[in-house]
Tab-separated table of C-alpha atoms in Angstrom:
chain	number	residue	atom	x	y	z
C	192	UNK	CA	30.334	71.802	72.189
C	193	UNK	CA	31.038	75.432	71.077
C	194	UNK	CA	34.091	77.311	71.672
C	195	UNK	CA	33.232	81.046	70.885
C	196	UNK	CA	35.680	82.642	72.550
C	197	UNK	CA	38.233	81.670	69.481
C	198	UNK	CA	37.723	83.262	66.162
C	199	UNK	CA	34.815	84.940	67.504
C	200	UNK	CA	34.853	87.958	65.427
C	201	UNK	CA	37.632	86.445	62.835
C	202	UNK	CA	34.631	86.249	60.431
C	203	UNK	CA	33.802	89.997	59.774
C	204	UNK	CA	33.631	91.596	56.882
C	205	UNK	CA	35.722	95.094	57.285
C	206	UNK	CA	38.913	96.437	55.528
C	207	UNK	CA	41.473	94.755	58.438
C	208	UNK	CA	40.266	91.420	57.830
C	209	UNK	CA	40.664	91.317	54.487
C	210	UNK	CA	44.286	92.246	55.105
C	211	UNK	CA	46.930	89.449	54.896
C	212	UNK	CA	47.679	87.683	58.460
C	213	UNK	CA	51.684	88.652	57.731
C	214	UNK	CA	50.769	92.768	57.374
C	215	UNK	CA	48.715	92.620	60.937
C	216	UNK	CA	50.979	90.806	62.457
C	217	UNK	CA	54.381	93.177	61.299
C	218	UNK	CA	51.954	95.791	61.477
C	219	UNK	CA	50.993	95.369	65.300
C	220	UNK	CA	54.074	93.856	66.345
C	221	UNK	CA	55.881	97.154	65.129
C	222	UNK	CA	53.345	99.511	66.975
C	223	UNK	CA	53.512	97.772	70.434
C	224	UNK	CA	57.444	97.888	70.298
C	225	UNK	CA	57.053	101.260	69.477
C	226	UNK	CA	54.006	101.896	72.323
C	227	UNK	CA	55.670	100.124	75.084
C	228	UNK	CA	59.306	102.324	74.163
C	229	UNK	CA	57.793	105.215	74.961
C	230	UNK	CA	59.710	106.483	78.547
C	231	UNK	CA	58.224	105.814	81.722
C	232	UNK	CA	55.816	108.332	82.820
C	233	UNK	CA	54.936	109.207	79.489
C	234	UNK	CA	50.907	110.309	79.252
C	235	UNK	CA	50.302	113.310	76.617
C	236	UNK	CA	51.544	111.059	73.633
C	237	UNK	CA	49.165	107.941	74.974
C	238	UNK	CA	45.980	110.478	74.012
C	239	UNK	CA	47.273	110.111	70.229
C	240	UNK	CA	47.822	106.367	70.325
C	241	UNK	CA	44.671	105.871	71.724
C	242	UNK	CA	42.799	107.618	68.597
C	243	UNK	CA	44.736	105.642	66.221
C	244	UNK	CA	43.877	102.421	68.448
C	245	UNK	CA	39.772	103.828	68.020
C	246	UNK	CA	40.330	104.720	64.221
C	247	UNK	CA	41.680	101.131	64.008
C	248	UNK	CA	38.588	99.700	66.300
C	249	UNK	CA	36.176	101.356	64.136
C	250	UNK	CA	37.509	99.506	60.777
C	251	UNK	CA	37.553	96.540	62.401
C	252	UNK	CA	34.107	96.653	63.194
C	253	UNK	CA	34.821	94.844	66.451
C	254	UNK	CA	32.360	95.410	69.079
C	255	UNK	CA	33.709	97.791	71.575
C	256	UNK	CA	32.016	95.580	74.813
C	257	UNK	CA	34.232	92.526	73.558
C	258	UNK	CA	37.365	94.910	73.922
C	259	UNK	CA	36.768	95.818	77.148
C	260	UNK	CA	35.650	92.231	78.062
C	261	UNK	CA	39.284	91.329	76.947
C	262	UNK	CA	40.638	94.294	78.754
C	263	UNK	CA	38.808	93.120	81.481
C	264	UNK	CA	39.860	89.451	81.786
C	265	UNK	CA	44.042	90.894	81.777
C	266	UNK	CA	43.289	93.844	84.122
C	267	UNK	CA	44.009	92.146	88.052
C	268	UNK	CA	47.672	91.488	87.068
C	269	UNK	CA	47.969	94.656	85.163
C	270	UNK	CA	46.273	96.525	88.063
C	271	UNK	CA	48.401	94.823	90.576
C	272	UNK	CA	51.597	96.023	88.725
C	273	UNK	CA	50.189	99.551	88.296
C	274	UNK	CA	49.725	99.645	92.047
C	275	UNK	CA	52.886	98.036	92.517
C	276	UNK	CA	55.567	101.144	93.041
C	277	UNK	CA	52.902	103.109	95.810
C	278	UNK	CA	52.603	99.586	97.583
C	279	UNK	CA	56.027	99.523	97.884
C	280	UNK	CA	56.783	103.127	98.722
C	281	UNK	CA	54.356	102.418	101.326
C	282	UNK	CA	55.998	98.773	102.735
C	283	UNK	CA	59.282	99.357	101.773
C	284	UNK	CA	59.790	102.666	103.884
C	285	UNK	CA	60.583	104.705	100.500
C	286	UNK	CA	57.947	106.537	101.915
C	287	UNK	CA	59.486	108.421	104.868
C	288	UNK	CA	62.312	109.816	102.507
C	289	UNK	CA	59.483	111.228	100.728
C	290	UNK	CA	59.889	109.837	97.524
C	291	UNK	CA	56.147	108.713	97.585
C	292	UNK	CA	54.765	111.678	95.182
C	293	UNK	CA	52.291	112.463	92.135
C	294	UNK	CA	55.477	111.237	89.828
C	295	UNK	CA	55.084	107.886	91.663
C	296	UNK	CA	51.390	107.766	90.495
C	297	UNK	CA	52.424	109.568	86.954
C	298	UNK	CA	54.203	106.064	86.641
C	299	UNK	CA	51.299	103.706	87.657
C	300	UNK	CA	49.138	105.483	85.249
C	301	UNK	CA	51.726	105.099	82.359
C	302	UNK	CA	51.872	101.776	82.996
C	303	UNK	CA	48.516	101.436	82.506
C	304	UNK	CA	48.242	103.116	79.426
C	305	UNK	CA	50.846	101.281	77.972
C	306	UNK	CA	49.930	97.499	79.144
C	307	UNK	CA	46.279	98.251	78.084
C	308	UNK	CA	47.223	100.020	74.346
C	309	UNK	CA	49.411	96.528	73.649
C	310	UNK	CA	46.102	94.796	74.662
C	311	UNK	CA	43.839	96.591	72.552
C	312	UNK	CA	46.573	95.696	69.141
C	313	UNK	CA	46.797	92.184	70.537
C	314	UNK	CA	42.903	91.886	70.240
C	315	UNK	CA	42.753	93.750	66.962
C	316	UNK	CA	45.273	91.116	65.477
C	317	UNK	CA	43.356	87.977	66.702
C	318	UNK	CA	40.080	89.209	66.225
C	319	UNK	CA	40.468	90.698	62.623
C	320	UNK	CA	41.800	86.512	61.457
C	321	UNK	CA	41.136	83.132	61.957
C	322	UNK	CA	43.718	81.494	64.210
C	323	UNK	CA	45.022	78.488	61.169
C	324	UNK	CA	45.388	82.027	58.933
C	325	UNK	CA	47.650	83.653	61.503
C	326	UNK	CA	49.650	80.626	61.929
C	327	UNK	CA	50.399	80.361	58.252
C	328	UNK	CA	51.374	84.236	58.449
C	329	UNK	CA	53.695	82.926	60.707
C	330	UNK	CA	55.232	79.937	59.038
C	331	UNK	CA	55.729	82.215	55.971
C	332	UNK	CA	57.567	84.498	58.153
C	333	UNK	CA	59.859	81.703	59.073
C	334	UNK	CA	58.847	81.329	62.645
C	335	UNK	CA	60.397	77.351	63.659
C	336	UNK	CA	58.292	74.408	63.039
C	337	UNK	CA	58.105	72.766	65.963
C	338	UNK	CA	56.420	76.394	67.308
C	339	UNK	CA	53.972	76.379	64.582
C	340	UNK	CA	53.430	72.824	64.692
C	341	UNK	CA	52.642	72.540	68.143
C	342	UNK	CA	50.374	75.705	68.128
C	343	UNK	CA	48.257	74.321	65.475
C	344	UNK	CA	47.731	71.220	67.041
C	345	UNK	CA	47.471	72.431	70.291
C	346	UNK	CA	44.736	74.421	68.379
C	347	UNK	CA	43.221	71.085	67.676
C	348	UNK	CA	43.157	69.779	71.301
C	349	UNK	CA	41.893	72.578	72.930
C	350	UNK	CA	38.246	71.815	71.764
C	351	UNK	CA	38.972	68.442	72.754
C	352	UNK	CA	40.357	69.034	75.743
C	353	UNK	CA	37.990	71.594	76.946
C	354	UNK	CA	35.166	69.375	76.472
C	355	UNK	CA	36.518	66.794	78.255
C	356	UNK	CA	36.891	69.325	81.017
C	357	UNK	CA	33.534	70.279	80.808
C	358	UNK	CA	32.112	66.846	80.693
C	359	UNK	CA	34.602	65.826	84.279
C	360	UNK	CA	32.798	69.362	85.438
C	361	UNK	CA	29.223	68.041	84.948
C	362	UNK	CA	30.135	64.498	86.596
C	363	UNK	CA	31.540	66.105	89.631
C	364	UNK	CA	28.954	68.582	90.446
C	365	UNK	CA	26.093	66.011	89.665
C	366	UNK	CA	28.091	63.605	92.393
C	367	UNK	CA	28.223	66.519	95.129
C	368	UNK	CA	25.700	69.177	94.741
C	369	UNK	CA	25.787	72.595	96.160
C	370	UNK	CA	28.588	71.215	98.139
C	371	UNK	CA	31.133	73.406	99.026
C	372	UNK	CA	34.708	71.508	98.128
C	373	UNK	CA	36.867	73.971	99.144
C	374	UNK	CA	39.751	71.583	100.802
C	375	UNK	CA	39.156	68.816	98.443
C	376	UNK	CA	42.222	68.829	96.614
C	377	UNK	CA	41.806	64.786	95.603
C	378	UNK	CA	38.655	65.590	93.428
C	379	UNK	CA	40.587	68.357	91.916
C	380	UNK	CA	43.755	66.384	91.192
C	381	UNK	CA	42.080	63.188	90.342
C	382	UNK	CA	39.357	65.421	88.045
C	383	UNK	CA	42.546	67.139	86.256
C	384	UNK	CA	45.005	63.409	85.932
C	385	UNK	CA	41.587	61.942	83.959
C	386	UNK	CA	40.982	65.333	81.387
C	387	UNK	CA	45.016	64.637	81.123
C	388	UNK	CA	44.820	60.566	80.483
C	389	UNK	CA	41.305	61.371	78.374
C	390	UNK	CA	42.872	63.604	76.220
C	391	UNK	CA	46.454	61.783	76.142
C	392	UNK	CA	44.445	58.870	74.515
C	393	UNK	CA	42.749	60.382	72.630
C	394	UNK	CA	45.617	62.489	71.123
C	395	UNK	CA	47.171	59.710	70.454
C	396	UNK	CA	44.276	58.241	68.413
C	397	UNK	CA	43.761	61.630	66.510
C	398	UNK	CA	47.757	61.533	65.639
C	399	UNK	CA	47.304	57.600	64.442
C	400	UNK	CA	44.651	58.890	62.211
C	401	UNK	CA	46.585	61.568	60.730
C	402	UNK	CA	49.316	59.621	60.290
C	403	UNK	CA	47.239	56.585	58.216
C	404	UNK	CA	46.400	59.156	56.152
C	405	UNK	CA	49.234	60.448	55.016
C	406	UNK	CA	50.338	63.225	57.247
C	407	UNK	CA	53.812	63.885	57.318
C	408	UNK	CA	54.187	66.813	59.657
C	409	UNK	CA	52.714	70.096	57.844
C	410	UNK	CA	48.982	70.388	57.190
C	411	UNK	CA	47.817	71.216	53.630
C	412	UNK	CA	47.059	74.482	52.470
C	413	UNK	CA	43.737	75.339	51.016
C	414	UNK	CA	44.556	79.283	50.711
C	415	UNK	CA	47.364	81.697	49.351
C	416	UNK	CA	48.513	84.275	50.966
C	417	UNK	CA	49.127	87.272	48.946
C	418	UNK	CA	50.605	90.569	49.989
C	419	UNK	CA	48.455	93.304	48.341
C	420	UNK	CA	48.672	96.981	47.633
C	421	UNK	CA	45.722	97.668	50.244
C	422	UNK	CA	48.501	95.827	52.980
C	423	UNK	CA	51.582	98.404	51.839
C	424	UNK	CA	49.036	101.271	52.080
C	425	UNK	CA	47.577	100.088	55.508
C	426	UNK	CA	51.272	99.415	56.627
C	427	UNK	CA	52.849	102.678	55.710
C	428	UNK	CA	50.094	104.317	57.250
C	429	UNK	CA	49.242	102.725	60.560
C	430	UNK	CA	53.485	102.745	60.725
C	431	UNK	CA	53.791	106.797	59.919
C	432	UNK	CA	51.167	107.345	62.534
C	433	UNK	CA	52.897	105.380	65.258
C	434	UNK	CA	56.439	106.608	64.836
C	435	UNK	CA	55.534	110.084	64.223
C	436	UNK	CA	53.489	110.270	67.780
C	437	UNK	CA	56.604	108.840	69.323
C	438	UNK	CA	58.871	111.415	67.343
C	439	UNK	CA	56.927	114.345	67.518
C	440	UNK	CA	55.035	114.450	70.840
A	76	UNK	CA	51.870	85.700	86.979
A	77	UNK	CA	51.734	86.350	82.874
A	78	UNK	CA	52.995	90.135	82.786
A	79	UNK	CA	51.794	92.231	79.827
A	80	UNK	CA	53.847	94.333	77.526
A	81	UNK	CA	54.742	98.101	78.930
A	82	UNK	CA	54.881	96.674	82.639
A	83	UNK	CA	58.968	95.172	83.261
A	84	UNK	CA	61.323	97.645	81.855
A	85	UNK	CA	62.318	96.552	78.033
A	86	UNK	CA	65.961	95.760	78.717
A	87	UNK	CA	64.945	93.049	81.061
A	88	UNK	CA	62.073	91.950	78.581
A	89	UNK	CA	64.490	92.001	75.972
A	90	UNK	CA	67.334	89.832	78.216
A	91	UNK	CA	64.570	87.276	78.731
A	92	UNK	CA	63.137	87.266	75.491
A	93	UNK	CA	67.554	86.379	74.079
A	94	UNK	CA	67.570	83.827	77.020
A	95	UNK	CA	64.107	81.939	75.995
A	96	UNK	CA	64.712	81.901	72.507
A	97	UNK	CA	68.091	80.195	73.420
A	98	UNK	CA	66.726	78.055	75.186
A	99	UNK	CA	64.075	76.910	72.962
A	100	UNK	CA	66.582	76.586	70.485
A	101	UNK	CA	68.515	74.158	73.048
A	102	UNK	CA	65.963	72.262	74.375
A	103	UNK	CA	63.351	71.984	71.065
A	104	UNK	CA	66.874	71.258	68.724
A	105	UNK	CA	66.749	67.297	69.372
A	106	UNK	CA	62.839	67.064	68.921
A	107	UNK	CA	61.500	64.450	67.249
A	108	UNK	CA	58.471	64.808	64.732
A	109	UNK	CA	56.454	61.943	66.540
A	110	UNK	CA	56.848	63.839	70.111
A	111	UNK	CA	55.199	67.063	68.590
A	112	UNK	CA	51.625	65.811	68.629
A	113	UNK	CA	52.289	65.304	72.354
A	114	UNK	CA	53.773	68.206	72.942
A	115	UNK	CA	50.787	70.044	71.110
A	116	UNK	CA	48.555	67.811	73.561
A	117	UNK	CA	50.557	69.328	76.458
A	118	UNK	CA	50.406	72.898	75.930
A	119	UNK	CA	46.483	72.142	75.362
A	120	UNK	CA	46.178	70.702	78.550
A	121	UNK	CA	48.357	72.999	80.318
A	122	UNK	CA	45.764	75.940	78.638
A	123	UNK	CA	42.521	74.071	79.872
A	124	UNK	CA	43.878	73.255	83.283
A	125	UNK	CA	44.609	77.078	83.820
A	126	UNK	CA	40.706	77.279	83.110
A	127	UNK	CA	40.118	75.106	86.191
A	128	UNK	CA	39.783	77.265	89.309
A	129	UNK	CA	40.137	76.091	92.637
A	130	UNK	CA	38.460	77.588	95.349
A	131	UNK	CA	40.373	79.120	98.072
A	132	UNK	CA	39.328	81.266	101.336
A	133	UNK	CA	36.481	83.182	99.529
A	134	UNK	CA	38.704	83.256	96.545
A	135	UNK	CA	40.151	80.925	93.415
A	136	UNK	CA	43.310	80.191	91.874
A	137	UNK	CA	43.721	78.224	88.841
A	138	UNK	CA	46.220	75.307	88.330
A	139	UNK	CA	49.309	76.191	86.373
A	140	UNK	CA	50.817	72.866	86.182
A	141	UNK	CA	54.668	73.728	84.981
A	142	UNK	CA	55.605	70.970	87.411
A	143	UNK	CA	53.399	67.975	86.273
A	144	UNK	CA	54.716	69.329	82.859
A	145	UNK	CA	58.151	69.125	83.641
A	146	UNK	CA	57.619	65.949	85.569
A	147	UNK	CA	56.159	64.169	82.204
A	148	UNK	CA	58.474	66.075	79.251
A	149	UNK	CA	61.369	67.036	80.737
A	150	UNK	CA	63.821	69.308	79.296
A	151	UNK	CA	60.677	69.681	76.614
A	152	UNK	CA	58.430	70.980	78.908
A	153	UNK	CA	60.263	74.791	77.822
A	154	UNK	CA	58.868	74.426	74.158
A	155	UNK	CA	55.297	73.192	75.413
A	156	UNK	CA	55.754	76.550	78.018
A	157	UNK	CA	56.052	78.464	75.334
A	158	UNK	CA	53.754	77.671	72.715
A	159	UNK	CA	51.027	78.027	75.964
A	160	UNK	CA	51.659	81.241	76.985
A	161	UNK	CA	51.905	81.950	72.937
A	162	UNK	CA	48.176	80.788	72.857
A	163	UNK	CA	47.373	82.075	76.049
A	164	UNK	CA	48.748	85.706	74.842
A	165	UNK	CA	47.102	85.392	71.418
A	166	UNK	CA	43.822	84.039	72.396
A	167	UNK	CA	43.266	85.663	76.141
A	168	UNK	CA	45.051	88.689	76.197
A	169	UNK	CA	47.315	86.826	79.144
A	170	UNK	CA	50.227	87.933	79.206
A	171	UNK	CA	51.793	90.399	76.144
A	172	UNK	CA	53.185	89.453	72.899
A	173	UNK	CA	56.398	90.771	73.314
A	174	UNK	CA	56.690	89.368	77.006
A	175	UNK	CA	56.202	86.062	75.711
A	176	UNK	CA	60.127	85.095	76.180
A	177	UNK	CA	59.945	86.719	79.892
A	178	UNK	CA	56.877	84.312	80.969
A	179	UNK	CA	57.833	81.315	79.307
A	180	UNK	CA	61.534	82.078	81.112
A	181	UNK	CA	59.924	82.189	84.386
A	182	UNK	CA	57.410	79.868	83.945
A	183	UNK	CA	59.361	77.197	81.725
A	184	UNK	CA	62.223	77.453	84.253
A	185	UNK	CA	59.798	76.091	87.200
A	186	UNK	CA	59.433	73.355	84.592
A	187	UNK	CA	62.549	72.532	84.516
A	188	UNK	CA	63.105	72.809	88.407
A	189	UNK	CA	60.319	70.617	88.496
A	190	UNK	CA	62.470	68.174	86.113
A	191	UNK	CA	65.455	68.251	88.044
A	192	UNK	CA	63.638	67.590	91.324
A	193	UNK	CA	61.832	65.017	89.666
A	194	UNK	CA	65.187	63.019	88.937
A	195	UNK	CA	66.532	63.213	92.159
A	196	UNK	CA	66.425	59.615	93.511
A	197	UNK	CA	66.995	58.037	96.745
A	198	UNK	CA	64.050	60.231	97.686
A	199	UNK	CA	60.298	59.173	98.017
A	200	UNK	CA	57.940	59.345	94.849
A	201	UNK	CA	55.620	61.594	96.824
A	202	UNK	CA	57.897	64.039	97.810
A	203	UNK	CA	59.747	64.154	94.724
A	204	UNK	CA	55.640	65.071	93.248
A	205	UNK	CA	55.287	67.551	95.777
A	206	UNK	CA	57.981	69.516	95.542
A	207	UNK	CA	58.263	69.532	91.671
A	208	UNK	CA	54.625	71.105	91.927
A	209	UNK	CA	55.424	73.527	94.757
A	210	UNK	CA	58.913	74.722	93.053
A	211	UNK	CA	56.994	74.683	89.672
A	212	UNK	CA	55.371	77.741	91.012
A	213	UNK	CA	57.538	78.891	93.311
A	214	UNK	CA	61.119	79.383	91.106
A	215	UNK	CA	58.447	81.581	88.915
A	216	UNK	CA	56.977	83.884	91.523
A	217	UNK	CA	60.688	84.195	92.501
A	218	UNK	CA	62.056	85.201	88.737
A	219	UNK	CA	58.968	87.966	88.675
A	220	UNK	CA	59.839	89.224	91.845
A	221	UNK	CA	63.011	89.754	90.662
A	222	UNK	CA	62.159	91.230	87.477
A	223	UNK	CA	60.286	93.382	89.004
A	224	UNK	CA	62.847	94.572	91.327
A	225	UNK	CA	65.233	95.467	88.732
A	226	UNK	CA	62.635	97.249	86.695
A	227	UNK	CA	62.197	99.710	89.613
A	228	UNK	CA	59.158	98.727	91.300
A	229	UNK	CA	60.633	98.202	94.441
A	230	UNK	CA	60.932	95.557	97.465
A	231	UNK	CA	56.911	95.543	97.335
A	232	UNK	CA	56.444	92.246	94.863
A	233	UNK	CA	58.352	90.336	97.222
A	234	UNK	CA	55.769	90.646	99.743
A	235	UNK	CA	53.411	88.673	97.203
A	236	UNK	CA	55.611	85.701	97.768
A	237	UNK	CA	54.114	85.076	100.713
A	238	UNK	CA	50.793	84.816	98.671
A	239	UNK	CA	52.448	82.614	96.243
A	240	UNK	CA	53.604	79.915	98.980
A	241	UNK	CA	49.918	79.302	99.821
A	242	UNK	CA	49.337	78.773	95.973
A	243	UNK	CA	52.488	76.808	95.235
A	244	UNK	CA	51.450	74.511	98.592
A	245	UNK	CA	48.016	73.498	96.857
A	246	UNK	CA	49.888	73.185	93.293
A	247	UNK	CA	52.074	70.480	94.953
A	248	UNK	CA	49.089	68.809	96.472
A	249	UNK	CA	47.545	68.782	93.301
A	250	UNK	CA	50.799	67.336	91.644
A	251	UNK	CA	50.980	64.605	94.102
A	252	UNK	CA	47.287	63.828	93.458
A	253	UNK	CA	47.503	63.789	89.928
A	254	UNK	CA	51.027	61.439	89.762
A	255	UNK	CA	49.374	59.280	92.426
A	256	UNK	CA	46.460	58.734	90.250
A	257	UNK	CA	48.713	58.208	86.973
A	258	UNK	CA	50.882	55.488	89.403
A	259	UNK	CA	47.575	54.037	89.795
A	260	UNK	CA	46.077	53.991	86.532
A	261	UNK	CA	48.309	54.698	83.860
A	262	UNK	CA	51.926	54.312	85.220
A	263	UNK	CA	53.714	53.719	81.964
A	264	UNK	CA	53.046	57.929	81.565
A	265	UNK	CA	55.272	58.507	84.399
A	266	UNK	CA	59.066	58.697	83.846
């Protein structure tokens, strides 16, 4: 079955994918420290980040409609924290001391701005590379093993996994059409303990394989990584422009 | 319950992020290479069973499952917490990058309630199940509420609780379901 959802864009051609994983991922890491240090209730300088962010978006060549779909899928919690301080101005009886004002909301909407610009560098660094070449990045940069490890097998199981889940999906609707099962909770649980026995097995079997053939805990690597003078350029100047809107304005 | 980057104030994000490294240090330390690839299958499972959604008064919630995956690893389940939300943050935009040590603190530590709970004995298998799913989700609705709270956001998350105890009730339904099942099926899996 096909998993589009990973890697979907990690294939374009455009001047941040050909970047090496490490330089993104310092890169993006450094501008959302320096995005989310910015002091609460801090708009004007959010107006500046966002053009980089769009400048960035353009080179990509990521669609803008996936963005948003991504912003989309993170907004309830985001929105529920944004909403959080009036809600509890409101229940908490802040309210009658008359601390409820427009700096209250000031707040909420640099929250938003914030959560939503490390979003938007989060899906610029997984969209611009494949998942195995951001990993690497990441062993290079000394990240443990068993983290690394685990995330690129886990990368492995997912398809399986999720298949399996699909395939218990199909079974149980075919077996109780249309029905509504809100209340069933025994379908549920029993539907989730087989994906989990399914895939234990068969995790199992995959790791047997990979063992009789000579795995002995680090995959082989098929590509160098190599730390170019287009990465220093893009570094200095995505970096220059971050710090100097959190200097300056 | 994953919080993104630029919501809890960074001195708390920062205090969580020391405290789950240190603990991923502590309990990942003694890890042996043959438990990884079932580890790895655990954080995938934990991933896909947040994709299953439950219906609920109008409404869905989706599984989280820290307590089945404390139940079955143990002091391990932290790690496998971890390298989810990792994914999860990565891949889905759940949660931010630089949260990452807050959620896997609040989630990995209903793991480990779950654990402990799990161990008790001289109490009944299906309560133990029960409550390791219920406090699974429960100790981490508690740790946001509180993180919240000392960000600034007032008493107002801890009104959500009450939304949470409805969620953590059908997570420890779902636990006992599923470790009735494995007593049924597979029991070796079961510690």
């Amino acid at each position: 079955m096909k998993h589009d959802y990973l890697d979907k864009y990690s294939s374009l051609d455009s001047v941040l994918h050909k970047l090496d994983p490490r330089t993104k991922i310092v890169c993006l890491f450094s501008a959302v420290i320096v995005v989310i240090s910015e002091p609460r209730g801090e708009t004007t300088a959010f107006l500046f980040y966002y053009l980089i962010l769009a400048a960035l978006l353009l080179a990509s060549r990521i669609p803008v409609s996936f963005l948003l779909k991504r912003c989309l899928i993170a907004s309830p919690f985001i929105l529920m924290a944004a909403l959080m301080l009036p809600v509890s101005f409101l229940l908490g009886g802040e309210s009658a001391s008359g601390n409820l004002n427009i700096g209250v909301f000031v707040f909420s909407l640099s929250i938003l701005l914030k959560a939503y610009a490390a979003i938007f560098l989060l899906v610029l660094l997984t969209s611009t590379d494949k998942f195995h070449r951001l990993l690497k990045g990441m062993r290079r940069m000394h990240l443990p093993n068993i983290l690394t490890m685990m995330s690129a097998l886990m990368y492995r199981y997912i398809f399986i996994i999720n298949d399996e889940r699909l395939k218990t999906n199909r079974a149980r609707d075919s077996r109780s059409p249309g029905r509504f099962r809100s209340g069933c909770i025994k379908v549920y649980g029993n539907q989730t303990a087989k994906i989990f026995l399914r895939s234990w097995k068969r995790a199992q079997t995959v790791y047997q394989s990979m063992l009789s053939r000579g795995f002995k805990g680090d995959f082989p690597e098929f590509f160098r990584l190599q730390f170019k003078l287009p990465d220093m350029v893009f570094a200095v100047i995505m970096l220059v422009c971050f710090v100097v809107v959190r200097v300056f304005i | 319950m994953h919080i993104a980057d630029g919501i809890i104030s960074t001195e708390v994000v920062l205090a969580a992020d020391v405290i789950s490294i240190g603990a991923l240090y502590a309990f990942g330390k003694k890890t042996d290479a043959d438990d990884i690839p079932k580890m790895g299958m655990m954080a995938a499972a934990l991933f896909v069973a947040s994709l299953i959604h439950f219906p609920v008064a109008g409404t869905s919630v989706h599984l989280g499952l820290f307590g089945l995956a404390g139940i079955l690893l143990g002091l391990r389940s932290f790690p496998v917490v971890f390298v989810a939300l990792l994914f999860q943050s990565l891949i889905f935009q759940h949660g931010g990058i630089l949260s990452i040590g807050l959620n896997a603190l609040n989630m990995g530590a209903g793991a480990i309630a779950a654990y402990l709970l799990w161990r008790v004995s001289g109490i009944p298998e299906f309560v133990r199940a029960f409550t390791a799913g219920f406090f699974g989700i429960m100790v981490p609705a508690l740790f946001m509420a509180v993180e919240f709270n000392l960000s600034g956001y007032g008493r107002g998350i801890f009104y959500l609780l009450y939304v949470y105890v409805i969620v953590a009730v059908i997570e420890g339904l779902l636990t006992l379901t599923i470790v009735k099942f494995f007593r049924r099926v597979e029991s070796p899996i079961l510690p």
